[in-house]
């Protein structure tokens, strides 16, 4: 039974490696203040810090926006989830890490879908492995995905 599901360690390893690489890149960008929008990341940081510490959705970085969970016009339910996760480790890199992790989870359906659609059978297991690896490569190696996930933190 366990042996039948060992193949899921491959996308787990791929997603973990991808997450480690991109969060290191995000940390370098934060440290050198070369984010896409430094003030936007600072606003989310302050909003999530305040909310996770019981102070509501408040920020002082950017004026003119409503200070609540739909900040900047995004009606995102992820804000509550992200704020809860952020409260476990409140630091500047946490929000990009959350975003990278959510996107990295896409490796599992990419792997499973490729294996299901193009995969092999009991007689041809290598065909399923090859299909899964191609699915992972197409998903985790897609250049626009890097651009989106390294776009600081967006609650979309």
mmCIF file of C-alpha atoms in Angstrom:
data_model
loop_
_atom_site.group_PDB
_atom_site.id
_atom_site.type_symbol
_atom_site.label_atom_id
_atom_site.label_comp_id
_atom_site.label_asym_id
_atom_site.label_seq_id
_atom_site.Cartn_x
_atom_site.Cartn_y
_atom_site.Cartn_z
ATOM 1 C CA UNK A 1 0.000 0.000 0.000
ATOM 2 C CA UNK A 2 2.701 2.514 0.992
ATOM 3 C CA UNK A 3 4.854 1.588 -1.975
ATOM 4 C CA UNK A 4 1.982 2.437 -4.326
ATOM 5 C CA UNK A 5 2.047 6.051 -3.130
ATOM 6 C CA UNK A 6 5.800 6.607 -2.908
ATOM 7 C CA UNK A 7 5.780 8.343 -6.281
ATOM 8 C CA UNK A 8 4.187 11.374 -4.560
ATOM 9 C CA UNK A 9 7.568 12.039 -2.932
ATOM 10 C CA UNK A 10 8.800 13.267 -6.320
ATOM 11 C CA UNK A 11 6.483 16.321 -6.546
ATOM 12 C CA UNK A 12 7.000 16.892 -2.817
ATOM 13 C CA UNK A 13 10.756 17.114 -3.353
ATOM 14 C CA UNK A 14 10.312 19.264 -6.482
ATOM 15 C CA UNK A 15 7.927 21.685 -4.732
ATOM 16 C CA UNK A 16 10.217 21.906 -1.681
ATOM 17 C CA UNK A 17 13.294 22.604 -3.831
ATOM 18 C CA UNK A 18 11.387 25.209 -5.848
ATOM 19 C CA UNK A 19 10.079 26.845 -2.659
ATOM 20 C CA UNK A 20 13.569 26.978 -1.107
ATOM 21 C CA UNK A 21 15.070 28.550 -4.210
ATOM 22 C CA UNK A 22 12.389 31.176 -4.666
ATOM 23 C CA UNK A 23 12.128 32.144 -1.019
ATOM 24 C CA UNK A 24 15.912 32.712 -0.997
ATOM 25 C CA UNK A 25 15.470 34.980 -4.023
ATOM 26 C CA UNK A 26 12.571 36.794 -2.321
ATOM 27 C CA UNK A 27 14.680 37.325 0.815
ATOM 28 C CA UNK A 28 17.517 38.797 -1.266
ATOM 29 C CA UNK A 29 15.065 41.191 -2.919
ATOM 30 C CA UNK A 30 13.599 42.264 0.432
ATOM 31 C CA UNK A 31 17.041 42.778 2.014
ATOM 32 C CA UNK A 32 18.227 44.942 -0.869
ATOM 33 C CA UNK A 33 14.907 46.808 -1.170
ATOM 34 C CA UNK A 34 14.535 45.719 -4.795
ATOM 35 C CA UNK A 35 10.956 44.526 -4.467
ATOM 36 C CA UNK A 36 8.469 45.287 -7.194
ATOM 37 C CA UNK A 37 6.655 47.708 -4.872
ATOM 38 C CA UNK A 38 8.369 48.179 -1.517
ATOM 39 C CA UNK A 39 5.505 50.239 -0.100
ATOM 40 C CA UNK A 40 2.880 47.646 -1.093
ATOM 41 C CA UNK A 41 4.782 44.880 0.687
ATOM 42 C CA UNK A 42 5.187 47.194 3.688
ATOM 43 C CA UNK A 43 1.448 47.868 3.745
ATOM 44 C CA UNK A 44 0.578 44.164 3.665
ATOM 45 C CA UNK A 45 3.221 43.525 6.312
ATOM 46 C CA UNK A 46 1.675 46.141 8.586
ATOM 47 C CA UNK A 47 -1.917 45.067 7.878
ATOM 48 C CA UNK A 48 -1.185 41.430 8.644
ATOM 49 C CA UNK A 49 0.962 42.267 11.677
ATOM 50 C CA UNK A 50 -1.819 44.365 13.175
ATOM 51 C CA UNK A 51 -4.567 41.872 12.379
ATOM 52 C CA UNK A 52 -2.627 38.843 13.644
ATOM 53 C CA UNK A 53 -1.853 40.704 16.884
ATOM 54 C CA UNK A 54 -5.481 41.675 17.533
ATOM 55 C CA UNK A 55 -5.295 45.276 16.321
ATOM 56 C CA UNK A 56 -7.608 44.932 13.320
ATOM 57 C CA UNK A 57 -6.852 45.819 9.713
ATOM 58 C CA UNK A 58 -4.819 49.010 10.147
ATOM 59 C CA UNK A 59 -1.896 50.471 8.262
ATOM 60 C CA UNK A 60 -0.120 53.841 8.201
ATOM 61 C CA UNK A 61 2.129 53.392 5.156
ATOM 62 C CA UNK A 62 -0.295 54.367 2.406
ATOM 63 C CA UNK A 63 -3.112 56.856 2.742
ATOM 64 C CA UNK A 64 -6.254 56.857 0.644
ATOM 65 C CA UNK A 65 -7.140 53.180 0.942
ATOM 66 C CA UNK A 66 -9.697 51.618 3.214
ATOM 67 C CA UNK A 67 -7.977 49.762 6.040
ATOM 68 C CA UNK A 68 -9.612 46.374 6.104
ATOM 69 C CA UNK A 69 -9.376 42.943 4.558
ATOM 70 C CA UNK A 70 -10.212 44.214 1.078
ATOM 71 C CA UNK A 71 -7.254 46.590 1.078
ATOM 72 C CA UNK A 72 -6.422 48.007 -2.360
ATOM 73 C CA UNK A 73 -9.760 46.823 -3.678
ATOM 74 C CA UNK A 74 -8.951 43.120 -3.520
ATOM 75 C CA UNK A 75 -11.798 41.179 -2.019
ATOM 76 C CA UNK A 76 -9.576 38.348 -0.971
ATOM 77 C CA UNK A 77 -10.589 35.697 1.512
ATOM 78 C CA UNK A 78 -6.934 34.598 1.538
ATOM 79 C CA UNK A 79 -6.134 37.625 3.680
ATOM 80 C CA UNK A 80 -7.560 35.929 6.759
ATOM 81 C CA UNK A 81 -5.692 32.706 6.055
ATOM 82 C CA UNK A 82 -2.460 34.553 5.316
ATOM 83 C CA UNK A 83 -2.841 36.746 8.415
ATOM 84 C CA UNK A 84 -3.262 33.654 10.589
ATOM 85 C CA UNK A 85 -0.192 31.975 9.061
ATOM 86 C CA UNK A 86 1.735 35.258 9.283
ATOM 87 C CA UNK A 87 0.975 35.432 13.014
ATOM 88 C CA UNK A 88 2.892 32.162 13.524
ATOM 89 C CA UNK A 89 6.135 33.762 12.263
ATOM 90 C CA UNK A 90 5.731 37.531 11.870
ATOM 91 C CA UNK A 91 8.699 38.711 9.825
ATOM 92 C CA UNK A 92 9.149 40.406 6.430
ATOM 93 C CA UNK A 93 9.803 37.172 4.530
ATOM 94 C CA UNK A 94 6.716 35.360 5.808
ATOM 95 C CA UNK A 95 4.258 36.839 3.308
ATOM 96 C CA UNK A 96 6.359 35.983 0.229
ATOM 97 C CA UNK A 97 6.970 32.524 1.715
ATOM 98 C CA UNK A 98 3.227 31.980 2.051
ATOM 99 C CA UNK A 99 2.654 33.043 -1.536
ATOM 100 C CA UNK A 100 5.463 30.867 -2.874
ATOM 101 C CA UNK A 101 4.194 27.883 -0.849
ATOM 102 C CA UNK A 102 0.632 28.201 -2.167
ATOM 103 C CA UNK A 103 1.897 28.336 -5.747
ATOM 104 C CA UNK A 104 4.346 25.465 -5.128
ATOM 105 C CA UNK A 105 1.395 23.269 -4.120
ATOM 106 C CA UNK A 106 0.417 23.342 -7.791
ATOM 107 C CA UNK A 107 3.193 20.790 -8.364
ATOM 108 C CA UNK A 108 0.918 18.063 -6.984
ATOM 109 C CA UNK A 109 -1.950 18.468 -9.458
ATOM 110 C CA UNK A 110 0.585 19.008 -12.288
ATOM 111 C CA UNK A 111 2.216 15.688 -11.391
ATOM 112 C CA UNK A 112 -1.030 13.811 -10.865
ATOM 113 C CA UNK A 113 -2.763 15.169 -13.952
ATOM 114 C CA UNK A 114 0.203 14.402 -16.219
ATOM 115 C CA UNK A 115 0.472 10.871 -14.832
ATOM 116 C CA UNK A 116 -3.266 10.334 -15.208
ATOM 117 C CA UNK A 117 -3.598 11.675 -18.751
ATOM 118 C CA UNK A 118 -0.312 10.477 -20.256
ATOM 119 C CA UNK A 119 0.744 7.937 -17.674
ATOM 120 C CA UNK A 120 1.622 4.352 -17.902
ATOM 121 C CA UNK A 121 0.119 1.226 -16.529
ATOM 122 C CA UNK A 122 1.306 -1.582 -14.300
ATOM 123 C CA UNK A 123 3.222 -2.966 -17.276
ATOM 124 C CA UNK A 124 4.717 0.419 -18.258
ATOM 125 C CA UNK A 125 5.436 2.321 -15.009
ATOM 126 C CA UNK A 126 8.277 4.376 -16.517
ATOM 127 C CA UNK A 127 5.827 6.016 -18.901
ATOM 128 C CA UNK A 128 3.883 7.365 -15.914
ATOM 129 C CA UNK A 129 7.084 8.580 -14.262
ATOM 130 C CA UNK A 130 8.165 10.376 -17.433
ATOM 131 C CA UNK A 131 4.731 11.957 -17.840
ATOM 132 C CA UNK A 132 4.764 13.160 -14.234
ATOM 133 C CA UNK A 133 8.235 14.655 -14.616
ATOM 134 C CA UNK A 134 7.160 16.469 -17.773
ATOM 135 C CA UNK A 135 4.114 17.830 -15.918
ATOM 136 C CA UNK A 136 6.341 19.055 -13.086
ATOM 137 C CA UNK A 137 8.808 20.620 -15.500
ATOM 138 C CA UNK A 138 6.047 22.402 -17.394
ATOM 139 C CA UNK A 139 4.510 23.786 -14.207
ATOM 140 C CA UNK A 140 7.530 24.615 -12.037
ATOM 141 C CA UNK A 141 9.667 25.657 -15.005
ATOM 142 C CA UNK A 142 7.105 28.042 -16.522
ATOM 143 C CA UNK A 143 8.897 31.456 -16.534
ATOM 144 C CA UNK A 144 5.767 33.616 -16.011
ATOM 145 C CA UNK A 145 5.075 31.637 -12.842
ATOM 146 C CA UNK A 146 8.407 32.872 -11.449
ATOM 147 C CA UNK A 147 7.450 36.449 -12.270
ATOM 148 C CA UNK A 148 4.066 36.126 -10.590
ATOM 149 C CA UNK A 149 5.273 34.383 -7.447
ATOM 150 C CA UNK A 150 8.226 36.766 -6.975
ATOM 151 C CA UNK A 151 5.943 39.771 -7.261
ATOM 152 C CA UNK A 152 6.404 40.461 -3.537
ATOM 153 C CA UNK A 153 3.098 39.566 -1.874
ATOM 154 C CA UNK A 154 -0.261 39.871 -3.571
ATOM 155 C CA UNK A 155 -3.427 38.639 -1.923
ATOM 156 C CA UNK A 156 -4.973 37.592 -5.215
#
